[in-house]
Amino acid sequence: LAAAKVGGIQANNTYRADFIYENLAIQNNVIWGSHLANVRRLVFLGSSCIYPKFAPQPISESSLLSGVLEHTNQPYALAKIAGIEKFINFARVDVEWLDTKFDKGKVGRIASNPPMLSKNKNEKDIEKLYNEFFYQAEFILNDKGRIVLITNENSLELLKKAAEKNKFKTTEKRIVMHGKEERVIVVFGK
């Protein structure tokens, strides 16, 4: 998959919502359809716009997610980043079995929407799950690996505590709206 919706700097900057929405929708359909059709290898190409505006030249893969993107094509770049990975593995695995599904140090990114604290969820159970998750993630992530989680403000401190316990640190945090609800996207690194 090379590109979904493209249009150049002016179009990217003028139709920002269209670019992120349509690119995410198209690439997600292709990726999910490939999974359902048991496609063994899907090549998903990126572009230079996925790297920070002031990335060192020549650009290296390690520059990904290391700085601020160029504003004029940010929606397109964010959609590409959401789909890029050398290897996309769809796995529904209990947290305590991650180390049996993935080889040590071979995973570059983990993205998840873990259970969040709420009136209906026991804090001790959630804390135990978060601790196990970060313990397993430490094993399977490579040295430059990142964990991207979507959570709520109530769960954030518990996540940070589990992360720190397993030698992860917060590298980025953003507030986004999910309908009328506020969510936090937080990135952890080793």
Coordinates of C-alpha atoms in Angstrom, one line a residue:
L1 CA 0.0 0.0 0.0
A2 CA 1.7 3.2 -1.2
A3 CA -0.8 5.9 -0.5
A4 CA -4.5 6.4 0.1
K5 CA -5.6 10.0 -0.3
V6 CA -2.8 12.4 -1.5
G7 CA -3.0 16.0 -2.6
G8 CA 0.1 18.0 -1.8
I9 CA 0.9 20.6 0.9
Q10 CA -1.9 23.0 0.1
A11 CA -4.6 20.3 0.1
N12 CA -3.1 18.6 3.2
N13 CA -3.2 21.9 5.1
T14 CA -6.7 23.0 3.8
Y15 CA -8.5 19.7 4.2
R16 CA -6.9 18.4 7.4
A17 CA -9.8 16.4 8.8
D18 CA -10.5 14.8 5.4
F19 CA -6.9 13.7 5.0
I20 CA -6.6 12.0 8.4
Y21 CA -10.0 10.5 8.3
E22 CA -9.8 9.1 4.7
N23 CA -6.3 7.9 5.0
L24 CA -7.0 6.1 8.2
A25 CA -10.2 4.6 6.8
I26 CA -8.6 3.4 3.6
Q27 CA -5.4 1.9 5.1
N28 CA -7.3 0.3 8.0
N29 CA -9.7 -1.4 5.5
V30 CA -6.7 -2.7 3.5
I31 CA -4.8 -3.9 6.6
W32 CA -7.9 -5.5 8.1
G33 CA -8.9 -7.0 4.8
S34 CA -5.4 -8.4 4.4
H35 CA -5.6 -10.0 7.8
L36 CA -9.0 -11.6 7.1
A37 CA -7.8 -12.9 3.7
N38 CA -4.7 -14.4 5.4
V39 CA -2.3 -12.3 3.4
R40 CA 1.1 -13.4 4.5
R41 CA 3.0 -10.2 3.7
L42 CA 1.7 -6.7 3.2
V43 CA 4.1 -3.9 2.2
F44 CA 3.0 -0.6 3.7
L45 CA 5.1 2.3 2.5
G46 CA 5.8 5.5 4.4
S47 CA 7.2 8.8 3.2
S48 CA 9.5 11.4 4.5
C49 CA 6.6 13.3 6.0
I50 CA 6.3 10.8 8.8
Y51 CA 9.6 12.0 10.3
P52 CA 10.0 15.1 12.5
K53 CA 10.3 18.4 10.7
F54 CA 13.9 18.8 12.0
A55 CA 15.1 15.2 11.8
P56 CA 18.8 14.8 11.4
Q57 CA 19.8 14.3 7.8
P58 CA 20.1 11.7 6.3
I59 CA 16.9 10.6 8.0
S60 CA 17.2 7.3 9.9
E61 CA 14.3 5.0 11.0
S62 CA 15.2 5.8 14.7
S63 CA 14.0 9.4 14.1
L64 CA 10.4 8.2 13.9
L65 CA 8.3 9.7 16.7
S66 CA 11.3 11.7 18.0
G67 CA 10.0 15.2 17.3
V68 CA 7.4 17.6 16.0
L69 CA 5.9 16.9 12.5
E70 CA 5.7 19.5 9.8
H71 CA 2.3 21.3 10.5
T72 CA 1.2 21.6 6.9
N73 CA 1.0 17.8 6.3
Q74 CA 0.5 16.6 9.9
P75 CA -2.9 14.9 9.3
Y76 CA -1.5 12.8 6.4
A77 CA 1.7 12.0 8.3
L78 CA -0.3 10.9 11.5
A79 CA -2.4 8.6 9.4
K80 CA 0.7 7.0 7.8
I81 CA 2.4 6.7 11.2
A82 CA -0.7 4.9 12.5
G83 CA -0.4 2.2 9.8
I84 CA 3.4 1.9 9.5
E85 CA 5.2 -1.0 10.9
K86 CA 7.6 -3.4 9.2
F87 CA 5.6 -6.2 10.6
I88 CA 2.0 -5.9 11.7
N89 CA 0.8 -8.8 13.8
F90 CA -2.8 -9.1 14.8
A91 CA -2.9 -10.9 18.1
R92 CA -5.5 -11.3 20.8
V93 CA -3.4 -12.7 23.6
D94 CA -3.7 -12.7 27.3
V95 CA -1.1 -10.3 28.7
E96 CA 0.7 -13.0 30.6
W97 CA 1.4 -14.9 27.4
L98 CA 3.0 -12.1 25.3
D99 CA 6.5 -13.5 25.8
T100 CA 5.3 -16.8 24.3
K101 CA 3.8 -15.2 21.2
F102 CA 6.7 -12.8 20.4
D103 CA 10.5 -13.3 20.5
K104 CA 12.6 -11.3 23.0
G105 CA 13.5 -7.9 21.8
K106 CA 11.8 -8.2 18.4
V107 CA 8.8 -5.9 18.8
G108 CA 9.2 -2.2 17.8
R109 CA 5.8 -0.9 18.8
I110 CA 2.9 -1.9 21.0
A111 CA -0.4 -0.1 20.7
S112 CA -3.3 -0.8 23.0
N113 CA -6.4 0.5 24.6
P114 CA -6.1 -1.2 28.0
P115 CA -9.0 -1.5 30.5
M116 CA -9.5 1.8 32.3
L117 CA -10.4 2.5 35.9
S118 CA -14.1 3.0 36.3
K119 CA -16.8 2.5 38.9
N120 CA -17.3 -1.1 37.6
K121 CA -13.6 -2.2 37.7
N122 CA -11.6 -3.2 40.7
E123 CA -8.5 -1.0 41.0
K124 CA -6.3 -3.9 42.3
D125 CA -7.2 -6.0 39.3
I126 CA -6.4 -3.2 36.9
E127 CA -3.1 -2.4 38.7
K128 CA -2.2 -6.1 38.5
L129 CA -3.0 -6.2 34.7
Y130 CA -0.9 -3.0 34.1
N131 CA 2.1 -4.4 36.0
E132 CA 1.9 -7.7 34.1
F133 CA 1.6 -5.8 30.8
F134 CA 4.7 -3.6 31.3
Y135 CA 6.6 -6.6 32.7
Q136 CA 5.9 -8.6 29.5
A137 CA 6.4 -5.5 27.2
E138 CA 9.9 -5.0 28.7
F139 CA 10.8 -8.5 27.5
I140 CA 9.4 -8.3 23.9
L141 CA 10.2 -4.7 23.0
N142 CA 13.5 -3.9 21.3
D143 CA 15.8 -1.2 22.8
K144 CA 14.1 1.7 20.9
G145 CA 10.6 0.2 21.3
R146 CA 7.6 2.3 22.2
I147 CA 4.3 1.6 23.8
V148 CA 1.3 3.8 22.8
L149 CA -1.7 3.6 25.0
I150 CA -5.1 5.2 24.9
T151 CA -6.6 5.7 28.4
N152 CA -8.5 8.1 30.5
E153 CA -7.1 10.6 33.1
N154 CA -8.3 8.4 36.0
S155 CA -6.1 5.5 34.8
L156 CA -3.0 7.5 33.9
E157 CA -1.2 7.6 37.2
L158 CA -1.7 3.8 37.7
L159 CA -0.3 3.3 34.2
K160 CA 2.7 5.5 34.9
K161 CA 3.4 3.7 38.2
A162 CA 3.4 0.3 36.5
A163 CA 5.6 1.7 33.7
E164 CA 8.2 3.2 36.1
K165 CA 8.2 -0.1 38.1
N166 CA 9.3 -1.8 34.9
K167 CA 11.9 0.8 33.8
F168 CA 9.7 2.6 31.3
K169 CA 9.3 6.4 31.1
T170 CA 6.7 8.6 29.6
T171 CA 8.0 10.2 26.4
E172 CA 4.8 11.9 25.2
K173 CA 1.3 12.7 26.3
R174 CA -1.6 14.2 24.4
I175 CA -5.2 14.9 25.2
V176 CA -7.7 14.0 22.5
M177 CA -11.5 13.9 22.4
H178 CA -13.4 10.7 21.8
G179 CA -16.9 12.0 21.0
K180 CA -17.6 14.0 24.2
E181 CA -15.2 12.1 26.3
E182 CA -11.6 13.1 26.9
R183 CA -8.9 10.5 26.3
V184 CA -5.2 10.5 26.9
I185 CA -2.7 9.1 24.4
V186 CA 0.5 8.4 26.2
V187 CA 3.7 7.0 24.8
F188 CA 6.2 5.1 26.9
G189 CA 9.8 4.2 26.1
K190 CA 12.6 2.3 27.7

